[in-house]
Coordinates of C-alpha atoms in Angstrom, one line a residue:
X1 CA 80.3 85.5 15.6
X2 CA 80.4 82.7 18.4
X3 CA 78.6 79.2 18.5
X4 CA 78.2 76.6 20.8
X5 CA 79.6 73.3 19.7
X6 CA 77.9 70.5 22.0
X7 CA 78.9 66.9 22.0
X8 CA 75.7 65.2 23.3
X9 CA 75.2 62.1 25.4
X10 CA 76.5 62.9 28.7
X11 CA 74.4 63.1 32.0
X12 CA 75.0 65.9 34.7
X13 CA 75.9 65.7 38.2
X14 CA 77.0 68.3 40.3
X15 CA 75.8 71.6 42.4
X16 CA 74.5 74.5 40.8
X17 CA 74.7 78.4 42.2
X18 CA 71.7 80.0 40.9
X19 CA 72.5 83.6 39.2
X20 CA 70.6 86.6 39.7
X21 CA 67.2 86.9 38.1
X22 CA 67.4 88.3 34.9
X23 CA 63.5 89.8 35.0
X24 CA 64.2 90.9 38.4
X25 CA 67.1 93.0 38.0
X26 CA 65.8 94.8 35.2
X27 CA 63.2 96.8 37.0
X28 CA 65.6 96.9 40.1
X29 CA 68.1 99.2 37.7
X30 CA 65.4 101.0 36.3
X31 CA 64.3 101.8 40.2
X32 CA 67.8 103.0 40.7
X33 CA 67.1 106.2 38.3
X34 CA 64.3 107.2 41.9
X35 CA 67.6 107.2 44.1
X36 CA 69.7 110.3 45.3
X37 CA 71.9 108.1 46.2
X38 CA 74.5 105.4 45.0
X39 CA 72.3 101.8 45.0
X40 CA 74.8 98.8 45.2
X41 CA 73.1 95.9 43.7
X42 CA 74.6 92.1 44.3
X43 CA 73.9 88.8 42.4
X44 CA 73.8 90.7 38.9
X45 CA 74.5 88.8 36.4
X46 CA 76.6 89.8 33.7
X47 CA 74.0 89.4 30.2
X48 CA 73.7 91.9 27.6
X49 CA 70.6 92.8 28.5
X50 CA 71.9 94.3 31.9
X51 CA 74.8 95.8 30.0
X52 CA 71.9 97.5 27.9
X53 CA 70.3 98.8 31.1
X54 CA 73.7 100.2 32.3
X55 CA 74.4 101.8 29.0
X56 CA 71.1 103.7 29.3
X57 CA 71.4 104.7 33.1
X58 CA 75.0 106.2 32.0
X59 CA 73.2 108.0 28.8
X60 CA 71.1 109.8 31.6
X61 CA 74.3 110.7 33.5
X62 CA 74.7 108.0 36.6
X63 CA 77.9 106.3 36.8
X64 CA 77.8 102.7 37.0
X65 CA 80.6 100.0 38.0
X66 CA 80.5 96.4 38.3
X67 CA 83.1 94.0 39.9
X68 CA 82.7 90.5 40.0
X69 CA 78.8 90.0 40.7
X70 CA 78.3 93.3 42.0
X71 CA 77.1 96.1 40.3
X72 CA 77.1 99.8 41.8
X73 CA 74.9 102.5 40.4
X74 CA 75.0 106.4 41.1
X75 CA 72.1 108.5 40.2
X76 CA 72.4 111.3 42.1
X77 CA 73.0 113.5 39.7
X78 CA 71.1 112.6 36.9
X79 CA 71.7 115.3 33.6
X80 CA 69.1 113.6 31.0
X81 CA 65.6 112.3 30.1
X82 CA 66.0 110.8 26.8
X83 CA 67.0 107.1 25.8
X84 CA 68.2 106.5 22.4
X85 CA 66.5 104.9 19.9
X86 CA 69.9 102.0 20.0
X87 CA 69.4 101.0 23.3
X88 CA 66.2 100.6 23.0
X89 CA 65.7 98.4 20.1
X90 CA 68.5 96.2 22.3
X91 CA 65.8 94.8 24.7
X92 CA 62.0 94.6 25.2
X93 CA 62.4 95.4 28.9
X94 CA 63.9 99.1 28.0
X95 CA 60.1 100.5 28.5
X96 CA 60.5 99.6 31.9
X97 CA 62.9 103.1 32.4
X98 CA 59.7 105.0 31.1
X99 CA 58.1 105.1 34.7
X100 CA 61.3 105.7 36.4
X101 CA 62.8 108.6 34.6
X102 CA 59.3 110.3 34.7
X103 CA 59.0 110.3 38.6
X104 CA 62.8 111.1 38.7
X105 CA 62.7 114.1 35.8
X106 CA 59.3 115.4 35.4
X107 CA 59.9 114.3 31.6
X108 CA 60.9 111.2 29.1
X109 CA 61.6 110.9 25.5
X110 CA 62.4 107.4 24.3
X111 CA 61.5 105.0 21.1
X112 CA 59.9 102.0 20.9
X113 CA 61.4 99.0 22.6
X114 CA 62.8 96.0 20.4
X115 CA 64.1 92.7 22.0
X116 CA 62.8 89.0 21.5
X117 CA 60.2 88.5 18.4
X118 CA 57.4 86.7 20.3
X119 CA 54.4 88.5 18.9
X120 CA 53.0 91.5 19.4
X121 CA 53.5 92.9 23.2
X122 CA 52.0 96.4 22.7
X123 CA 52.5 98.5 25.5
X124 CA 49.2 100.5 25.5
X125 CA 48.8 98.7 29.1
X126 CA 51.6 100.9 30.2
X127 CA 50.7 104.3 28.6
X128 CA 47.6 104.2 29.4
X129 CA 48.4 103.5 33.1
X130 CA 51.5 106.4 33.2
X131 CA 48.1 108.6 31.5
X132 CA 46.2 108.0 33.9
X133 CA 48.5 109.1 36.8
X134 CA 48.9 112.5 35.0
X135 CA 51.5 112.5 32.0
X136 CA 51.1 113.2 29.2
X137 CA 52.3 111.1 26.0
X138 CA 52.6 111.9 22.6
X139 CA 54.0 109.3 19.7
X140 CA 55.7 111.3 17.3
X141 CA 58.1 109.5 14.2
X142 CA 58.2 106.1 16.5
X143 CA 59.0 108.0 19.6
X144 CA 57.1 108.9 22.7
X145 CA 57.8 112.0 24.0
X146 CA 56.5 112.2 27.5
X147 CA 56.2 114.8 30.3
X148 CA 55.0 114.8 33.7
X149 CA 55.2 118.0 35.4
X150 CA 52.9 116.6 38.2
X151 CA 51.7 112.6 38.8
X152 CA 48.7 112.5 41.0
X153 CA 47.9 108.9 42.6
X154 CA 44.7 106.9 41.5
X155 CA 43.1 103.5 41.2
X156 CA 44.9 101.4 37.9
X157 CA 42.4 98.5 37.1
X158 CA 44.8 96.3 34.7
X159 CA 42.7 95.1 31.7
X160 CA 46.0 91.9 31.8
X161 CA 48.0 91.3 34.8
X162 CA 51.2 92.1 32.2
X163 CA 54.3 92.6 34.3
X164 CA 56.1 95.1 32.6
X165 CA 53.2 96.9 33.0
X166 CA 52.8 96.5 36.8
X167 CA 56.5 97.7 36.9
X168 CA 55.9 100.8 34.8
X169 CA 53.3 101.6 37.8
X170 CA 54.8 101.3 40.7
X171 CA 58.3 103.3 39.3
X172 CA 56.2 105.9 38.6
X173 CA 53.5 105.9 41.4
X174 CA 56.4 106.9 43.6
X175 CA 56.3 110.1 42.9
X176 CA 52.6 110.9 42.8
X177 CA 51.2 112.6 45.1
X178 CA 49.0 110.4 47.7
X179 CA 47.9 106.8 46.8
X180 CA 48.1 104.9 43.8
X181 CA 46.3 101.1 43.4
X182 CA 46.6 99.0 40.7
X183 CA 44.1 96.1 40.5
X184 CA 44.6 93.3 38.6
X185 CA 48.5 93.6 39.3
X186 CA 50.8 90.8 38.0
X187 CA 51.8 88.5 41.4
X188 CA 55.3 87.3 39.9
X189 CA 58.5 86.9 42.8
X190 CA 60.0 89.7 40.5
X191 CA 57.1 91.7 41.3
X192 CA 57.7 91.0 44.7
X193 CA 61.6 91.8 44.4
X194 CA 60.9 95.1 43.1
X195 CA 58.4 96.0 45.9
X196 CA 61.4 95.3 48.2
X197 CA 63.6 97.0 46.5
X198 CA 61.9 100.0 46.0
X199 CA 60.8 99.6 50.1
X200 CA 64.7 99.7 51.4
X201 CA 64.8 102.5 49.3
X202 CA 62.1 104.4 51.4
X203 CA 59.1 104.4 49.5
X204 CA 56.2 102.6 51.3
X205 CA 54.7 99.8 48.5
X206 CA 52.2 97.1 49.7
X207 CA 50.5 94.0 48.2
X208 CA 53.2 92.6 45.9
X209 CA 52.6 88.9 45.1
X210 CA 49.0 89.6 45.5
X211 CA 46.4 91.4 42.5
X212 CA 46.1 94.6 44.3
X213 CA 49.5 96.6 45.4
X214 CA 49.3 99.5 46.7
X215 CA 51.8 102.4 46.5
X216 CA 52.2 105.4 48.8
X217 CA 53.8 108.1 46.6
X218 CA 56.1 111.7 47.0
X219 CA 58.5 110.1 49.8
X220 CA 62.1 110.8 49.2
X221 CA 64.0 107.5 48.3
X222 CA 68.1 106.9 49.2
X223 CA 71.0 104.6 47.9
X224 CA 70.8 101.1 49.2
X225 CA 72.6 97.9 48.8
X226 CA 70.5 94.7 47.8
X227 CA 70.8 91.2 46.9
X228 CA 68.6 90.4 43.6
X229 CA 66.6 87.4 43.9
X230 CA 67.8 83.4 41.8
X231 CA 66.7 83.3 38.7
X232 CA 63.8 80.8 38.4
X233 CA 63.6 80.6 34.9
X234 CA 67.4 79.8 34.5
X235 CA 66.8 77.5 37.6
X236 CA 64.2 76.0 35.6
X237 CA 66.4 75.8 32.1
X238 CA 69.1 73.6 34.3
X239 CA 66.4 71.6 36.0
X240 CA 65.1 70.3 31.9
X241 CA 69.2 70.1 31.3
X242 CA 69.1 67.5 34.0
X243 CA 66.2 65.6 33.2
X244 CA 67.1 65.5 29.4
X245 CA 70.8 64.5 29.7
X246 CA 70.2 62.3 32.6
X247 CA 72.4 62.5 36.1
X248 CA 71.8 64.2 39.3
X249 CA 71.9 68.2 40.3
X250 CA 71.4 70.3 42.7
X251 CA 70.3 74.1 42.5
X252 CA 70.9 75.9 45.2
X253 CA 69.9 79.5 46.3
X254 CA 66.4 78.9 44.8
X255 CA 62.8 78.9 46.2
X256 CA 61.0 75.5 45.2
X257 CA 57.5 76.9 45.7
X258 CA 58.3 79.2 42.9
X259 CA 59.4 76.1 40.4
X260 CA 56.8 73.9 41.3
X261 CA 54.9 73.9 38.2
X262 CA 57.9 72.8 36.3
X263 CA 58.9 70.3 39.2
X264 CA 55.5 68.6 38.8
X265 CA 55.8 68.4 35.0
X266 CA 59.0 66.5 35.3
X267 CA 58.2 64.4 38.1
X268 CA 55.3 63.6 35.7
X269 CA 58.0 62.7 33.1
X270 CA 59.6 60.3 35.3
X271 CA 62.3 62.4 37.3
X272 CA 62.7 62.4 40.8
X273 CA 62.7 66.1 41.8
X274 CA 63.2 66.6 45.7
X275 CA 63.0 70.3 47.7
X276 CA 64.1 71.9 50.4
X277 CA 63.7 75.6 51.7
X278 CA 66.5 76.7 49.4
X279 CA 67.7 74.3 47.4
X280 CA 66.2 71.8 44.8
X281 CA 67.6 68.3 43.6
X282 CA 66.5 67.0 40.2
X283 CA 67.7 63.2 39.3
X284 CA 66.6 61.5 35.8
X285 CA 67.9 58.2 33.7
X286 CA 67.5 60.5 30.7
X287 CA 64.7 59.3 29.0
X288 CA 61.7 60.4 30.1
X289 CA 57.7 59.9 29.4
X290 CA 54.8 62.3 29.3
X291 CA 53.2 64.7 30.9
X292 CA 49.8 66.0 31.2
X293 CA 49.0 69.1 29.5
X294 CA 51.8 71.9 29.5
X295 CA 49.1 75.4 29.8
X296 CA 51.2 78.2 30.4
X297 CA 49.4 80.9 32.5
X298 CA 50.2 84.2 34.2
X299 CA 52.1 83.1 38.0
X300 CA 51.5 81.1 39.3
X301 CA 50.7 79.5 36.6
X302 CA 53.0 77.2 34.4
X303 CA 55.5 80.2 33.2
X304 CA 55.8 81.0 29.2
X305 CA 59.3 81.2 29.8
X306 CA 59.6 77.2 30.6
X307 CA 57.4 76.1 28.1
X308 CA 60.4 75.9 25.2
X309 CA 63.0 73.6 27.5
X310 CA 60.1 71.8 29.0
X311 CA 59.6 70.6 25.4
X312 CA 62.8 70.0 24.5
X313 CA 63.3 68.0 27.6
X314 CA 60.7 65.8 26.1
X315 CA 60.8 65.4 23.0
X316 CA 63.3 62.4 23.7
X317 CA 61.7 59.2 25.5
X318 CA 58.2 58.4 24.8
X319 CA 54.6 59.5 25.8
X320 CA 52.2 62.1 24.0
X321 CA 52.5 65.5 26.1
X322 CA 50.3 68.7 24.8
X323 CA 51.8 72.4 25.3
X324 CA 49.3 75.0 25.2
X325 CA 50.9 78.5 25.0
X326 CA 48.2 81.3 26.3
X327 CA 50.8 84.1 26.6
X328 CA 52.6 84.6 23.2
X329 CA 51.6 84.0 20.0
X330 CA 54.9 83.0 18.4
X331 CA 56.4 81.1 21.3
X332 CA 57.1 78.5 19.3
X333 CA 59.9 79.2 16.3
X334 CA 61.8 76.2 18.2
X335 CA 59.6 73.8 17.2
X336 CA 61.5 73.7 13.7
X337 CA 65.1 73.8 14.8
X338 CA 63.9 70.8 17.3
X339 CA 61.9 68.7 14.3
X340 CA 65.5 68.8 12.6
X341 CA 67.2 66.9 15.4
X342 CA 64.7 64.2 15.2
X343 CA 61.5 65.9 17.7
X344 CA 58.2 64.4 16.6
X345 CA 56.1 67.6 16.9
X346 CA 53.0 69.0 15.2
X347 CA 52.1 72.4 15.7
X348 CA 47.9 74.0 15.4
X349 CA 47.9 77.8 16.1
X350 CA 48.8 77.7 19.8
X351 CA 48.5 74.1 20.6
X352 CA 51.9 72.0 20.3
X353 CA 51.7 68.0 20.3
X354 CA 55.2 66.2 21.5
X355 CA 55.0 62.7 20.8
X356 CA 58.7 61.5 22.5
X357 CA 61.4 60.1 20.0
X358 CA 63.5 57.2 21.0
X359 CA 66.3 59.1 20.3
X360 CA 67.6 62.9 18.7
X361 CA 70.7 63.2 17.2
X362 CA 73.0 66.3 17.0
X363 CA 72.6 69.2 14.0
X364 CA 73.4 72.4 13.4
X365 CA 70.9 75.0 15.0
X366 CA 70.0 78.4 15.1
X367 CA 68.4 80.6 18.0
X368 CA 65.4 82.6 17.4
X369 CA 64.7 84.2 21.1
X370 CA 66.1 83.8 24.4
X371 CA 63.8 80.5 25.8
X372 CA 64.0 79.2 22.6
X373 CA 68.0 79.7 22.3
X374 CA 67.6 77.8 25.7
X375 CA 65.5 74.8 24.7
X376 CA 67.9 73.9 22.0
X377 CA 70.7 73.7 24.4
X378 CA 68.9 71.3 26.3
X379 CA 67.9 69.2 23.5
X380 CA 71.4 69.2 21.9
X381 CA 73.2 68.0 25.7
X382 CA 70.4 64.6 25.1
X383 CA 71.2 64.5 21.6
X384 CA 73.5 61.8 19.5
X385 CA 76.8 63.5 18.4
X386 CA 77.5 67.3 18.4
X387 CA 75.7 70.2 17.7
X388 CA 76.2 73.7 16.3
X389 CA 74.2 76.4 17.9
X390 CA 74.4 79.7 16.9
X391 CA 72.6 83.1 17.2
X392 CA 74.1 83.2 20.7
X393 CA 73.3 87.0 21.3
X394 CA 69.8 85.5 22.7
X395 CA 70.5 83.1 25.0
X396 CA 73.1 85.6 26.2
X397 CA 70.5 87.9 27.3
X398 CA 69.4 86.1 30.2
X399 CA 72.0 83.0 31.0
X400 CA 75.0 84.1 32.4
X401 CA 78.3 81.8 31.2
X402 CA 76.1 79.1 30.6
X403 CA 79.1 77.2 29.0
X404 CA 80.6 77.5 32.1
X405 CA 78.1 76.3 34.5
X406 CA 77.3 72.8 32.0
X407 CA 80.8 72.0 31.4
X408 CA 81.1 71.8 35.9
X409 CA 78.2 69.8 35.6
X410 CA 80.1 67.0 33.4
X411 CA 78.5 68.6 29.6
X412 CA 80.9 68.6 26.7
X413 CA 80.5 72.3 25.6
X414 CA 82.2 75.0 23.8
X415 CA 82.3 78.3 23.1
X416 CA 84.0 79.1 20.0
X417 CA 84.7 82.9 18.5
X418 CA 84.5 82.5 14.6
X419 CA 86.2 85.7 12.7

């Protein structure tokens, strides 16, 4: 088992390099099942959730290497349809292959996913979608067994704009014969990222970033190289780091447009956020007021994922800011681990209040989920004395080194590997 043992107190300065997009790259490997052809895919970070996504492309036969940020995959000669019931349970984003291996194999067979508990995410959205384009599904013992010996293109109106779902879609729509819209489609960048990934591959998909894409299916799709798009989220996570701690730091690689909501609730706080096209500079004394109310929101609204270190950010200075979490219903199980450093927070259904604390002092601390993992880190680096964390296999599935990256920023923290 590892931990993180953080000695708090210390403000950040330095230049950050972004890493690849977690919820981009993802879909991007699941899109690499479509290609007859070897896909060589740069800025991929190393998490265990993209080790779980090469495990499953290697179950269905493609051969995958990585070196250094690079990660190469072969599908050419896929041999299987079905996804273990392990690798599954591993990560929440596993559905997402269920749409590719269909187009690619006429046929699926995989378990229900597993990943973060954040309430229920059902993925009826998806099935009934993947239905409607002409396969059929079947849940039998916890597994759906799925076959699509032909996937016809039609209109999708998407009852949520739910990305995974959107995904699911397009993967699939690929290989349907004529044209398949969905309405109501989810408008994150990854959306976007996918829609040029899938595009250098050959297919012909239009609309991404807006709610209708549309996707022009049965044309043969090659290898490509491609560079994954920053990681917002983890651009945002280092932005709160900054702002909590205190100091000065630069991100670089990232698009500001697509952080603004979080810029503006820390420029609220009292930090002094400045942009340009590709790189964004956060500076804070480290104690920080309010903000107006937090709403998180489908893009481009306030993102669920920033909600947890936007909190923990605050919880130290002083000001009343209210979080209101519209996306998942059990998005906040950090609330607790906070309260026990010292976080004045009261919690009503989905409605947080964070009344700042003059100061929060170190503890030990366990992760719940992968934001949440995330907001405790940047509480502990503003914290008096050290802090444990553990349950590390969450923040591992979408930070990349993150020891690494805060101890070149000036943070005192270590990874330590208990027997």
């Amino acid at each position: 088992m590892a931990i993180d043992r953080i000695t708090g107190g210390r403000p950040l300065f330095g230049t950050v390099e972004v890493q690849g997009a977690k919820n981009s790259v993802l879909p991007i490997l699941a899109a690499t099942v479509l290609a007859r052809g070897e896909c060589v895919l740069r800025r991929c970070p190393d998490l265990s959730d993209v080790r779980a996504s090469a495990a499953i492309l290697r179950q269905l036969g493609a051969k995958v290497h990585r070196e250094g940020d690079t990660l190469t995959v072969d599908a050419s000669c896929l041999t299987g349809s079905e996804v273990s019931d392990q690798l599954m349970r591993e990560m929440r984003s596993s559905v997402i292959f269920l749409g590719g291996i269909l187009a690619r194999q006429g046929e699926a067979v995989m378990s229900f996913p597993g990943g973060c508990e954040l309430g229920p995410r059902p993925i009826d959205l998806h099935l009934k979608a993947l239905r409607a384009l002409g396969a059929y599904i079947q849940e039998e013992g916890g597994a759906l067994v799925c076959s699509a010996p032909a996937l016809t293109g039609c209109e999708i109106t998407l009852a949520l704009p739910s990305v995974g779902a959107t995904e699911n879609i397009m993967l699939a729509a690929t290989a349907a014969k004529g044209t398949t819209l969905i309405v109501g489609a989810a408008r994150e960048p990854e959306i976007i990222d996918l829609q040029n990934f899938l595009n250098a591959m050959g297919a012909q998909v239009r609309g991404a970033g807006s709610s209708v894409i549309a996707i022009e299916g049965g044309r043969p799709l090659h290898g490509v190289e491609y560079t994954v798009m920053p990681d917002r989220i983890v651009a945002a996570t280092w932005m709160c780091a900054a702002a909590a701690a205190g100091g000065d730091v630069e991100l670089c690689g990232v698009d500001y447009r697509q952080l603004s909501t979080v810029s503006a609730a820390l420029t609220e706080a009292g930090c002094t956020v400045t942009s340009t096209a590709e790189r964004v500079r956060i500076q804070s004394a480290g104690h920080l007021g309010g903000a107006r109310m937090v709403r998180t929101a489908p893009y481009p609204g306030f993102p669920t994922d920033a909600q947890a270190p936007v909190m923990a950010a605050l919880a130290k200075g002083c000001g009343v800011t209210v979080f209101v979490e519209n996306m998942f219903e059990a998005r906040y199980r950090h609330v607790d681990e906070l309260v026990r450093m010292g976080a004045d927070i009261r919690v009503e259904g989905r409605v947080a209040v964070v009344t700042g604390v003059p100061r929060l002092s170190g503890a030990k601390l366990m992760c719940t989920d992968l934001r949440g993992g995330a907001a405790l880190l940047v509480a502990a680096l503003s914290a008096d004395g050290e802090s444990i964390l553990e349950g590390l296999h969450h923040l591992d599935r979408g930070y990349e080194r993150p020891e690494e990256t805060l101890r070149a920023l000036g943070a005192q923290v270590e990874r330590i590997e208990e027997s």
